CSV table of C-alpha atoms in Angstrom, one decimal:
chain,number,residue,atom,x,y,z
G,1,MET,CA,-7.0,9.4,12.1
G,2,ALA,CA,-6.1,9.0,15.5
G,3,ASN,CA,-5.2,5.5,16.2
G,4,GLU,CA,-7.1,4.1,13.2
G,5,VAL,CA,-6.0,1.1,11.5
G,6,MET,CA,-6.1,0.4,7.8
G,7,MET,CA,-6.0,-3.5,6.2
G,8,GLN,CA,-5.1,-4.3,2.7
G,9,ALA,CA,-7.9,-6.6,2.2
G,10,PHE,CA,-6.0,-9.0,-0.6
G,11,GLU,CA,-2.8,-10.6,-1.2
G,12,TRP,CA,-1.4,-11.7,-4.6
G,13,ASP,CA,-2.9,-15.2,-4.6
G,14,THR,CA,-6.2,-14.3,-2.9
G,15,PRO,CA,-8.4,-16.9,-4.5
G,16,SER,CA,-9.7,-16.1,-8.0
G,17,ASP,CA,-13.0,-18.0,-7.7
G,18,GLY,CA,-14.9,-14.8,-7.6
G,19,SER,CA,-16.0,-15.0,-3.8
G,20,PHE,CA,-13.9,-12.0,-2.4
G,21,TYR,CA,-16.5,-9.5,-2.6
G,22,ARG,CA,-19.1,-11.8,-0.9
G,23,ASN,CA,-16.7,-12.5,1.8
G,24,LEU,CA,-16.2,-9.2,2.7
G,25,VAL,CA,-20.0,-9.0,3.1
G,26,LYS,CA,-19.6,-11.9,5.6
G,27,ASN,CA,-16.5,-10.5,7.2
G,28,ALA,CA,-17.3,-6.6,7.6
G,29,LYS,CA,-18.9,-6.7,11.2
G,30,LYS,CA,-16.1,-8.8,12.7
G,31,LEU,CA,-13.3,-6.8,11.1
G,32,LYS,CA,-15.1,-3.5,12.7
G,33,GLU,CA,-15.1,-5.3,16.0
G,34,ASN,CA,-11.5,-6.4,15.7
G,35,GLY,CA,-10.5,-2.7,15.1
G,36,ILE,CA,-10.0,-2.2,11.6
G,37,ASP,CA,-11.2,1.2,10.4
G,38,ALA,CA,-10.6,1.0,6.6
G,39,LEU,CA,-9.9,-1.6,4.0
G,40,TRP,CA,-7.6,-1.0,0.7
G,41,LEU,CA,-9.6,-2.9,-1.9
G,42,PRO,CA,-7.8,-4.3,-4.8
G,43,PRO,CA,-8.5,-2.9,-8.3
G,44,MET,CA,-12.1,-2.9,-9.0
G,45,THR,CA,-11.6,-2.7,-12.7
G,46,LYS,CA,-11.6,-5.1,-15.6
G,47,GLY,CA,-8.3,-6.7,-16.2
G,48,GLY,CA,-7.2,-9.5,-18.6
G,49,SER,CA,-9.1,-12.1,-17.5
G,50,ASP,CA,-11.0,-13.7,-14.3
G,51,MET,CA,-7.9,-14.6,-12.8
G,52,ASP,CA,-6.1,-11.1,-13.1
G,53,VAL,CA,-5.0,-9.5,-9.8
G,54,GLY,CA,-6.2,-6.4,-11.4
G,55,TYR,CA,-2.8,-4.6,-12.3
G,56,GLY,CA,-3.2,-5.8,-15.9
G,57,ALA,CA,-5.7,-2.9,-16.3
G,58,TYR,CA,-7.9,-3.5,-19.5
G,59,ASP,CA,-11.2,-1.3,-19.0
G,60,LEU,CA,-11.6,1.1,-16.2
G,61,TRP,CA,-15.3,1.5,-16.7
G,62,ASP,CA,-15.9,-2.1,-16.3
G,63,LEU,CA,-16.5,-3.1,-12.9
G,64,GLY,CA,-17.4,-6.6,-13.4
G,65,GLU,CA,-20.4,-5.5,-15.3
G,66,PHE,CA,-19.8,-6.4,-19.1
G,67,ASP,CA,-18.8,-9.7,-20.7
G,68,GLN,CA,-15.3,-8.8,-21.8
G,69,LYS,CA,-12.0,-10.8,-21.7
G,70,GLY,CA,-13.9,-14.1,-21.3
G,71,THR,CA,-15.6,-13.0,-18.1
G,72,VAL,CA,-18.4,-10.8,-16.8
G,73,ARG,CA,-16.9,-10.7,-13.3
G,74,THR,CA,-13.2,-9.7,-12.2
G,75,LYS,CA,-11.3,-11.8,-10.0
G,76,TYR,CA,-13.1,-10.6,-7.1
G,77,GLY,CA,-16.6,-10.7,-8.0
G,78,THR,CA,-19.5,-8.8,-9.9
G,79,LYS,CA,-20.2,-5.2,-10.0
G,80,GLY,CA,-23.7,-5.9,-8.0
G,81,GLU,CA,-21.5,-7.9,-5.8
G,82,LEU,CA,-18.9,-5.1,-5.1
G,83,HIS,CA,-21.7,-2.6,-4.4
G,84,GLU,CA,-23.0,-4.8,-1.8
G,85,ALA,CA,-19.6,-5.6,-0.3
G,86,ILE,CA,-19.0,-1.5,-0.2
G,87,ASP,CA,-22.4,-1.0,1.5
G,88,ALA,CA,-22.0,-3.6,4.1
G,89,LEU,CA,-18.4,-2.3,5.0
G,90,HIS,CA,-19.9,1.2,5.2
G,91,ASP,CA,-22.8,0.0,7.4
G,92,ALA,CA,-19.9,-1.4,9.9
G,93,GLY,CA,-18.2,1.7,9.8
G,94,ILE,CA,-15.3,0.7,7.8
G,95,LYS,CA,-13.9,2.9,5.2
G,96,CYS,CA,-13.4,1.8,1.6
G,97,TYR,CA,-10.2,2.8,-0.4
G,98,ALA,CA,-9.8,1.5,-4.0
G,99,ASP,CA,-6.7,0.3,-6.0
G,100,VAL,CA,-6.6,2.5,-9.0
G,101,VAL,CA,-4.1,1.5,-12.1
G,102,LEU,CA,-3.6,4.5,-14.0
G,103,ASN,CA,-0.1,4.0,-15.5
G,104,HIS,CA,-0.8,1.3,-18.1
G,105,LYS,CA,-3.5,-0.6,-20.1
G,106,GLY,CA,-3.2,-4.3,-21.1
G,107,SER,CA,-5.0,-6.7,-23.4
G,108,GLY,CA,-6.0,-4.7,-26.2
G,109,ASP,CA,-8.7,-5.7,-28.5
G,110,GLU,CA,-6.7,-5.0,-31.9
G,111,LYS,CA,-3.5,-4.6,-33.5
G,112,GLU,CA,-2.3,-1.4,-34.9
G,113,LYS,CA,0.8,-0.2,-36.9
G,114,PHE,CA,2.6,2.8,-36.1
G,115,GLN,CA,6.4,4.2,-35.9
G,116,ALA,CA,8.4,3.4,-32.7
G,117,ILE,CA,12.1,3.4,-31.6
G,118,MET,CA,13.5,0.4,-29.7
G,119,VAL,CA,15.2,1.7,-26.4
G,120,ASP,CA,17.9,0.5,-24.2
G,121,GLN,CA,16.2,-1.7,-21.1
G,122,ASN,CA,18.6,-0.1,-18.5
G,123,ASN,CA,18.9,3.3,-19.9
G,124,ARG,CA,15.2,3.9,-21.7
G,125,ASN,CA,16.9,7.4,-23.0
G,126,GLN,CA,19.0,5.6,-25.2
G,127,ASP,CA,17.8,4.8,-28.6
G,128,VAL,CA,19.2,1.5,-30.0
G,129,SER,CA,17.2,1.6,-33.1
G,130,GLU,CA,15.7,4.0,-35.8
G,131,ALA,CA,12.0,4.8,-36.2
G,132,HIS,CA,10.2,2.2,-37.8
G,133,ASP,CA,6.9,0.5,-38.2
G,134,ILE,CA,5.9,-1.9,-35.5
G,135,GLN,CA,2.5,-3.5,-34.8
G,136,ALA,CA,1.1,-3.8,-31.3
G,137,TRP,CA,-2.4,-4.5,-29.7
G,138,THR,CA,-3.1,-0.7,-28.9
G,139,HIS,CA,-6.6,-0.6,-30.3
G,140,PHE,CA,-9.0,-0.8,-27.1
G,141,THR,CA,-12.5,-1.2,-28.6
G,142,PHE,CA,-14.5,-2.5,-25.4
G,143,PRO,CA,-16.9,-4.3,-27.5
G,144,GLY,CA,-18.9,-5.7,-24.5
G,145,ARG,CA,-19.5,-2.4,-23.0
G,146,LYS,CA,-20.4,-0.9,-26.4
G,147,GLY,CA,-19.9,2.6,-25.5
G,148,LYS,CA,-21.7,2.7,-22.3
G,149,TYR,CA,-20.7,5.1,-19.8
G,150,SER,CA,-17.9,6.3,-22.0
G,151,GLU,CA,-17.3,6.2,-25.9
G,152,MET,CA,-13.6,6.6,-25.9
G,153,GLN,CA,-11.5,4.2,-27.6
G,154,TRP,CA,-8.0,4.1,-27.3
G,155,HIS,CA,-5.3,4.0,-30.1
G,156,TRP,CA,-1.5,3.9,-30.2
G,157,TYR,CA,-1.3,7.8,-30.0
G,158,HIS,CA,-2.8,7.4,-26.4
G,159,PHE,CA,0.3,5.6,-25.3
G,160,THR,CA,4.1,6.4,-25.1
G,161,GLY,CA,5.4,2.9,-25.3
G,162,VAL,CA,4.8,-1.0,-25.5
G,163,ASP,CA,6.8,-4.0,-25.0
G,164,HIS,CA,6.3,-6.1,-28.2
G,165,ASP,CA,6.4,-5.6,-32.1
G,166,ASP,CA,4.0,-8.3,-33.4
G,167,LEU,CA,5.5,-7.7,-36.9
G,168,THR,CA,9.0,-9.1,-36.0
G,169,ASP,CA,7.7,-11.1,-32.9
G,170,THR,CA,10.2,-9.2,-30.8
G,171,SER,CA,9.9,-8.4,-27.2
G,172,ALA,CA,11.6,-5.0,-26.1
G,173,ILE,CA,10.7,-1.6,-24.9
G,174,TYR,CA,9.5,0.6,-27.8
G,175,ARG,CA,8.9,4.3,-27.6
G,176,ILE,CA,6.2,5.4,-29.5
G,177,VAL,CA,7.0,8.3,-32.1
G,178,GLY,CA,4.6,10.9,-32.8
G,179,GLU,CA,4.0,14.7,-32.3
G,180,GLY,CA,5.1,15.9,-28.8
G,181,LYS,CA,5.6,12.4,-27.9
G,182,TYR,CA,8.3,11.3,-25.4
G,183,TRP,CA,8.5,9.5,-22.1
G,184,ASP,CA,7.3,11.8,-19.2
G,185,LYS,CA,10.0,14.0,-17.7
G,186,ASP,CA,8.7,13.8,-14.2
G,187,VAL,CA,9.0,10.3,-13.4
G,188,SER,CA,11.6,8.0,-11.6
G,189,ASN,CA,15.1,8.5,-13.2
G,190,GLU,CA,16.0,5.1,-12.6
G,191,LYS,CA,16.9,3.0,-15.9
G,192,GLY,CA,17.6,6.9,-17.0
G,193,ASN,CA,13.7,7.4,-17.2
G,194,PHE,CA,11.2,4.7,-15.5
G,195,ASP,CA,8.0,6.1,-17.1
G,196,TYR,CA,7.8,2.8,-18.9
G,197,LEU,CA,6.8,-0.3,-16.5
G,198,MET,CA,4.6,-2.8,-18.5
G,199,ASN,CA,1.9,-3.3,-21.2
G,200,ASN,CA,1.0,-0.1,-22.9
G,201,ASP,CA,2.1,2.9,-21.1
G,202,ILE,CA,-0.4,5.7,-21.0
G,203,ASP,CA,0.5,9.1,-22.3
G,204,HIS,CA,-0.8,11.1,-19.5
G,205,LYS,CA,0.3,14.6,-21.6
G,206,HIS,CA,-2.7,13.6,-24.3
G,207,PRO,CA,-5.4,15.9,-23.8
G,208,GLU,CA,-7.8,12.9,-24.9
G,209,VAL,CA,-6.3,10.8,-22.1
G,210,ARG,CA,-6.5,13.5,-19.5
G,211,GLU,CA,-10.0,14.4,-20.2
G,212,GLU,CA,-11.1,10.6,-20.1
G,213,LEU,CA,-9.1,10.0,-16.8
G,214,PHE,CA,-10.6,13.0,-15.0
G,215,LYS,CA,-14.1,12.1,-16.0
G,216,TRP,CA,-13.5,8.4,-15.1
G,217,ALA,CA,-12.3,9.4,-11.5
G,218,ASP,CA,-15.6,11.6,-11.1
G,219,TRP,CA,-17.7,8.8,-12.3
G,220,PHE,CA,-15.7,6.1,-10.5
G,221,ILE,CA,-16.0,7.8,-7.3
G,222,GLY,CA,-19.8,8.7,-7.7
G,223,GLU,CA,-20.5,4.9,-8.7
G,224,THR,CA,-18.8,3.1,-5.9
G,225,LYS,CA,-19.0,5.5,-3.1
G,226,VAL,CA,-15.3,4.7,-2.1
G,227,ASP,CA,-13.7,6.9,0.5
G,228,GLY,CA,-10.2,7.1,-1.3
G,229,PHE,CA,-7.8,6.1,-3.8
G,230,ARG,CA,-4.7,4.3,-3.3
G,231,TYR,CA,-2.5,5.1,-6.4
G,232,ASP,CA,-0.6,2.3,-8.2
G,233,ALA,CA,3.0,2.7,-9.6
G,234,LEU,CA,3.5,6.5,-8.8
G,235,LYS,CA,7.1,6.5,-9.8
G,236,HIS,CA,6.0,5.3,-13.3
G,237,ILE,CA,3.5,8.2,-13.7
G,238,SER,CA,3.9,11.9,-14.4
G,239,GLU,CA,3.9,13.9,-11.1
G,240,SER,CA,2.0,16.7,-12.6
G,241,PHE,CA,-0.8,14.8,-13.8
G,242,ILE,CA,-1.2,13.2,-10.3
G,243,ASN,CA,-1.2,16.5,-8.8
G,244,ASP,CA,-3.5,17.6,-11.2
G,245,LEU,CA,-6.0,14.6,-10.6
G,246,SER,CA,-5.7,14.8,-6.9
G,247,SER,CA,-6.2,18.6,-6.8
G,248,HIS,CA,-9.4,18.0,-9.2
G,249,ILE,CA,-10.8,15.2,-6.7
G,250,ILE,CA,-10.1,17.4,-3.5
G,251,ASP,CA,-11.9,20.3,-5.2
G,252,GLU,CA,-14.7,18.1,-5.7
G,253,LYS,CA,-14.9,15.9,-2.6
G,254,GLY,CA,-13.2,18.0,-0.1
G,255,ILE,CA,-9.9,17.5,1.6
G,256,ASP,CA,-11.4,15.8,4.8
G,257,ASN,CA,-13.9,13.5,2.6
G,258,PHE,CA,-11.3,11.7,0.6
G,259,TYR,CA,-8.1,10.0,1.4
G,260,LEU,CA,-5.5,9.7,-1.4
G,261,PHE,CA,-2.3,7.7,-0.7
G,262,GLY,CA,0.1,5.7,-3.2
G,263,GLU,CA,2.8,3.2,-3.7
G,264,PHE,CA,5.9,5.3,-4.3
G,265,TRP,CA,8.6,2.6,-4.3
G,266,GLN,CA,11.7,4.6,-3.7
G,267,TYR,CA,14.2,4.7,-1.0
G,268,SER,CA,16.0,8.0,-1.3
G,269,LYS,CA,14.7,10.7,1.1
G,270,GLU,CA,15.4,13.5,-0.9
G,271,THR,CA,13.4,11.9,-3.7
G,272,ILE,CA,10.3,11.2,-1.5
G,273,GLU,CA,10.6,14.8,-0.3
G,274,GLU,CA,10.5,16.1,-3.7
G,275,TYR,CA,7.7,14.1,-4.5
G,276,LEU,CA,5.7,15.0,-1.7
G,277,LYS,CA,6.3,18.8,-2.4
G,278,THR,CA,5.7,18.4,-6.2
G,279,THR,CA,2.1,16.7,-5.5
G,280,ASP,CA,1.5,19.5,-2.9
G,281,TYR,CA,1.4,17.1,0.0
G,282,GLN,CA,-2.1,15.8,-1.2
G,283,VAL,CA,-0.9,12.2,-1.5
G,284,ASP,CA,0.2,10.1,1.6
G,285,LEU,CA,3.2,7.7,0.6
G,286,PHE,CA,3.8,4.2,1.9
G,287,ASP,CA,6.9,3.9,4.3
G,288,VAL,CA,9.0,1.9,1.8
G,289,PRO,CA,12.4,2.7,3.4
G,290,LEU,CA,10.8,1.5,6.9
G,291,HIS,CA,9.7,-1.8,5.1
G,292,PHE,CA,13.5,-2.2,3.8
G,293,HIS,CA,14.7,-1.4,7.3
G,294,MET,CA,12.4,-3.9,8.6
G,295,GLU,CA,13.3,-6.7,6.1
G,296,GLU,CA,17.0,-6.0,6.6
G,297,ALA,CA,16.9,-6.3,10.4
G,298,SER,CA,14.8,-9.7,10.1
G,299,LYS,CA,17.8,-11.1,7.9
G,300,SER,CA,20.4,-9.8,9.9
G,301,MET,CA,20.9,-12.6,12.4
G,302,GLY,CA,20.2,-10.2,15.4
G,303,ASN,CA,23.0,-7.8,13.9
G,304,TYR,CA,21.0,-4.9,12.9
G,305,ASP,CA,21.6,-1.4,14.7
G,306,MET,CA,17.6,-1.2,16.2
G,307,ARG,CA,18.5,2.7,17.1
G,308,LYS,CA,18.7,3.4,13.5
G,309,ILE,CA,15.1,1.6,12.6
G,310,PHE,CA,13.5,4.7,11.8
G,311,ASP,CA,16.4,6.9,10.3
G,312,ASN,CA,15.6,8.2,6.8
G,313,THR,CA,11.9,6.9,6.8
G,314,ILE,CA,8.5,8.5,5.9
G,315,VAL,CA,7.3,8.4,9.1
G,316,LYS,CA,10.2,9.9,11.0
G,317,ASP,CA,10.9,12.7,8.4
G,318,PHE,CA,7.2,13.5,7.2
G,319,PRO,CA,4.9,11.8,9.7
G,320,GLU,CA,1.7,13.5,8.4
G,321,GLN,CA,2.4,11.7,4.9
G,322,ALA,CA,3.3,8.1,6.1
G,323,VAL,CA,1.2,4.8,5.7
G,324,THR,CA,3.5,2.4,7.5
G,325,PHE,CA,3.4,-1.5,6.6
G,326,VAL,CA,5.2,-4.4,7.1
G,327,ASP,CA,4.7,-6.2,3.9
G,328,ASN,CA,2.2,-6.5,0.7
G,329,HIS,CA,1.1,-8.2,-2.1
G,330,ASP,CA,4.2,-6.9,-4.1
G,331,SER,CA,6.9,-7.8,-1.3
G,332,GLN,CA,5.4,-11.4,-0.7
G,333,PRO,CA,7.5,-14.5,-1.6
G,334,GLY,CA,7.5,-15.1,-5.4
G,335,GLN,CA,6.5,-11.3,-6.5
G,336,GLY,CA,8.6,-8.9,-8.4
G,337,LEU,CA,9.5,-6.7,-5.3
G,338,GLU,CA,10.1,-9.7,-3.0
G,339,SER,CA,11.4,-8.3,0.2
G,340,TRP,CA,9.4,-10.6,2.9
G,341,VAL,CA,10.1,-9.4,6.5
G,342,GLU,CA,11.1,-12.9,8.1
G,343,ASP,CA,8.5,-14.5,10.0
G,344,TRP,CA,10.3,-14.3,13.4
G,345,PHE,CA,10.3,-10.4,13.1
G,346,LYS,CA,6.8,-10.1,12.3
G,347,GLU,CA,5.6,-9.0,15.9
G,348,ILE,CA,8.3,-6.8,16.2
G,349,ALA,CA,7.3,-5.2,12.9
G,350,TYR,CA,3.8,-4.7,13.7
G,351,ALA,CA,4.8,-3.2,17.2
G,352,LEU,CA,6.9,-0.8,15.1
G,353,ILE,CA,4.0,0.6,13.2
G,354,LEU,CA,0.9,0.0,15.6
G,355,PHE,CA,2.5,1.2,19.0
G,356,ARG,CA,4.1,4.5,17.6
G,357,LYS,CA,2.9,7.9,17.9
G,358,ASP,CA,3.2,8.8,13.9
G,359,GLY,CA,2.1,6.8,10.8
G,360,TYR,CA,-1.1,5.3,9.6
G,361,PRO,CA,-0.8,1.7,10.0
G,362,CYS,CA,-1.5,-0.9,7.3
G,363,ILE,CA,-2.1,-4.7,8.1
G,364,PHE,CA,-1.8,-7.0,5.5
G,365,ALA,CA,-4.0,-9.8,4.8
G,366,GLY,CA,-1.2,-12.1,3.9
G,367,ASP,CA,-0.2,-11.8,7.3
G,368,TYR,CA,-3.4,-11.5,9.0
G,369,TYR,CA,-5.0,-14.4,7.1
G,370,GLY,CA,-1.8,-16.2,5.8
G,371,LEU,CA,-0.6,-16.7,2.4
G,372,CYS,CA,-2.3,-19.2,0.2
G,373,GLY,CA,-0.3,-19.2,-2.9
G,374,PRO,CA,2.9,-21.5,-3.6
G,375,VAL,CA,4.4,-20.2,-0.3
G,376,LYS,CA,2.3,-20.8,2.3
G,377,LYS,CA,2.2,-18.6,5.7
G,378,ASP,CA,0.3,-19.3,8.8
G,379,PRO,CA,-2.4,-16.6,9.7
G,380,LEU,CA,-1.4,-14.2,12.3
G,381,GLU,CA,-4.8,-12.9,13.1
G,382,GLU,CA,-5.0,-13.7,16.9
G,383,MET,CA,-1.5,-11.9,17.5
G,384,ILE,CA,-2.4,-9.0,15.4
G,385,ASN,CA,-6.0,-8.4,16.8
G,386,ASN,CA,-4.6,-8.4,20.3
G,387,MET,CA,-1.9,-5.6,19.0
G,388,ILE,CA,-4.7,-3.7,17.5
G,389,ARG,CA,-6.5,-3.9,20.7
G,390,VAL,CA,-3.5,-2.5,22.7
G,391,ARG,CA,-3.2,0.3,20.1
G,392,LYS,CA,-6.9,1.3,20.6
G,393,ASN,CA,-6.7,1.2,24.1
G,394,TYR,CA,-3.1,2.3,25.1
G,395,ASN,CA,-1.5,4.2,22.2
G,396,TYR,CA,-1.8,7.6,23.4
G,397,GLY,CA,0.0,10.7,24.7
G,398,GLU,CA,3.8,11.7,23.9
G,399,GLN,CA,6.4,9.2,23.2
G,400,ASP,CA,9.6,8.6,25.0
G,401,ASP,CA,12.4,6.7,23.0
G,402,TYR,CA,14.9,4.4,24.8
G,403,PHE,CA,17.0,3.9,21.7
G,404,ASP,CA,20.5,3.4,23.7
G,405,ASP,CA,21.2,-0.1,22.6
G,406,PRO,CA,21.7,-1.6,19.1
G,407,ALA,CA,20.0,-4.7,20.0
G,408,VAL,CA,17.6,-3.5,22.5
G,409,ILE,CA,15.0,-0.6,22.2
G,410,GLY,CA,12.2,0.4,23.9
G,411,TRP,CA,9.7,3.5,24.5
G,412,ILE,CA,6.9,4.9,26.4
G,413,ARG,CA,3.8,6.2,25.5
G,414,ARG,CA,2.7,8.5,28.4
G,415,GLY,CA,-1.0,8.3,27.8
G,416,ASP,CA,-3.4,11.0,28.5
G,417,ASP,CA,-6.1,12.3,30.6
G,418,GLU,CA,-8.1,9.3,29.6
G,419,HIS,CA,-5.6,6.8,29.0
G,420,LYS,CA,-2.8,5.1,31.0
G,421,PRO,CA,0.8,4.7,29.5
G,422,LEU,CA,2.1,2.1,27.2
G,423,ALA,CA,5.6,0.5,27.6
G,424,VAL,CA,7.3,-1.3,24.7
G,425,LEU,CA,10.4,-3.2,24.6
G,426,ILE,CA,12.3,-5.0,21.6
G,427,SER,CA,15.3,-7.4,21.7
G,428,ILE,CA,16.6,-8.6,18.2
G,429,ARG,CA,19.3,-10.6,20.0
G,430,ASP,CA,19.4,-11.9,23.9
G,431,MET,CA,17.1,-11.8,26.8
G,432,ALA,CA,17.6,-8.2,28.1
G,433,GLU,CA,15.7,-5.9,30.5
G,434,LYS,CA,15.3,-2.1,30.5
G,435,GLN,CA,14.2,0.5,33.0
G,436,MET,CA,11.9,3.0,31.6
G,437,HIS,CA,9.9,5.8,33.2
G,438,VAL,CA,6.0,5.4,33.2
G,439,GLY,CA,5.4,8.3,35.4
G,440,GLU,CA,5.3,9.0,39.2
G,441,SER,CA,1.7,9.0,39.1
G,442,GLU,CA,2.1,5.0,38.4
G,443,ALA,CA,3.9,4.5,41.6
G,444,GLY,CA,3.3,1.1,43.0
G,445,ALA,CA,1.1,0.1,40.2
G,446,SER,CA,1.4,-3.3,38.7
G,447,TYR,CA,2.0,-3.5,34.8
G,448,VAL,CA,1.1,-6.7,33.1
G,449,ASP,CA,2.8,-8.0,29.7
G,450,LEU,CA,-0.1,-7.7,27.3
G,451,SER,CA,1.6,-10.0,24.9
G,452,GLY,CA,1.5,-12.9,27.6
G,453,LYS,CA,5.2,-13.6,28.1
G,454,ASN,CA,6.3,-12.1,31.0
G,455,GLU,CA,5.1,-11.8,34.8
G,456,ASP,CA,3.9,-8.3,36.3
G,457,VAL,CA,6.3,-5.6,36.9
G,458,ILE,CA,5.9,-3.4,40.0
G,459,ILE,CA,6.5,0.4,39.2
G,460,ASP,CA,8.7,1.8,41.8
G,461,GLU,CA,8.2,5.4,43.6
G,462,GLN,CA,10.1,7.2,41.2
G,463,GLY,CA,7.6,5.8,38.4
G,464,ASN,CA,10.1,3.5,36.9
G,465,GLY,CA,9.7,-0.1,35.8
G,466,VAL,CA,12.3,-2.9,34.8
G,467,PHE,CA,10.9,-4.5,31.9
G,468,THR,CA,11.9,-7.8,30.4
G,469,VAL,CA,11.9,-9.3,26.9
G,470,GLY,CA,13.1,-12.6,25.5
G,471,PRO,CA,15.6,-12.9,22.4
G,472,GLY,CA,14.2,-12.0,19.3
G,473,GLN,CA,11.0,-10.9,20.8
G,474,VAL,CA,8.6,-7.8,21.7
G,475,THR,CA,6.7,-7.0,24.9
G,476,TYR,CA,4.2,-4.6,25.7
G,477,TRP,CA,3.0,-3.7,29.2
G,478,ALA,CA,-0.1,-1.5,30.6
G,479,ASN,CA,-1.4,-0.8,34.2
G,480,LYS,CA,-3.2,-4.1,35.2
G,481,GLU,CA,-6.3,-2.0,36.8
G,482,THR,CA,-7.2,-1.1,33.2
G,483,LEU,CA,-7.7,-4.5,32.0
């Protein structure tokens, strides 16, 4: 994936008018021209309504084909429009990654009565009631689909937990009681055990569930022709299940023909390393630690130690498994994992993922096109397009870091036989300059600031250049003859 760039094609408040897939058809060629190699597409399966972003998963087999939950289309369009979008993207040379939600199901069709135990919200291993009858929307009949593609109906015993008892109208976390039933052990140990996230928590140990989800994955990949999966909510799903499913997919598709990556919202290096090992390094992970470092730096008033920006990150410790990103639909303002990287830091942040040797960078549509929800943000399309061009043209060769000042860091990509070097300089505080070595072969060359902020720099006889950067800015420089 040399210098490839992924884009998350949606944000939380992407319009719910069903135009999303049609817009992809219109924009496919332009996206490729602007350097986008792959799109992470939103959940394609039916949610609880035509407004559902896709994470309130209802029917995995309904891609906008059946009249269910008051709508045929999903938030993003119909199944036919989905096929047209993927075809257009493939024709343009863009890979398509599907967001898959396998942790839970919501908006059940009928209530069922069963035994459950209320647990402590903050320690899910702590029971706070005896087993007793509750009632919840756990029967999924999918009346609009009428058994097409799959005849399985879901019942209470296919789940491990729910969050509401209709008998007493009580909202709490309930662990379902039954033979062999308990929270999965191989999940995050936050809150004692973080198997339960929301809605009806799927029991990935149940043989009927496993068979259904494996069958669905095969069907879905064949039906949509997608090139990869982005797994949602990995820290809440059994690691062994994800490993088994991933192995199955790779056995079917081939390791080079299908890309697996996922959301593992964890900060600890040890936890991340253990997850990568347990899943046999089959699933790449979003670099959440780097995201948090960038958020912290952006809110530090210039007091963050930039020499440590990559410490304990996935891209530093496990570079082959790192998907680097600045923000996403969960971190944007108003969302459950809000951790927005401040606007002044955005260009710096994108330099940190686009101009480095390692990592598979993911651009956020909420940055590229702007946010259109309650909190508005201006689009950064022009800036990001320019940075992607710089990545494609100059981000090659070995990397020499100049991380010798807490507020001012820089690095050189040395280039290769076909590409000249790239110099990058960042200051989060004051105007600064730094001498960096681009190579004796560049002596006498004029280096231009591709960010358009500074005058040219002449490389001296030893191959050094003194590069400048303004306060709270990033500059990136290349040989003027290459323009």
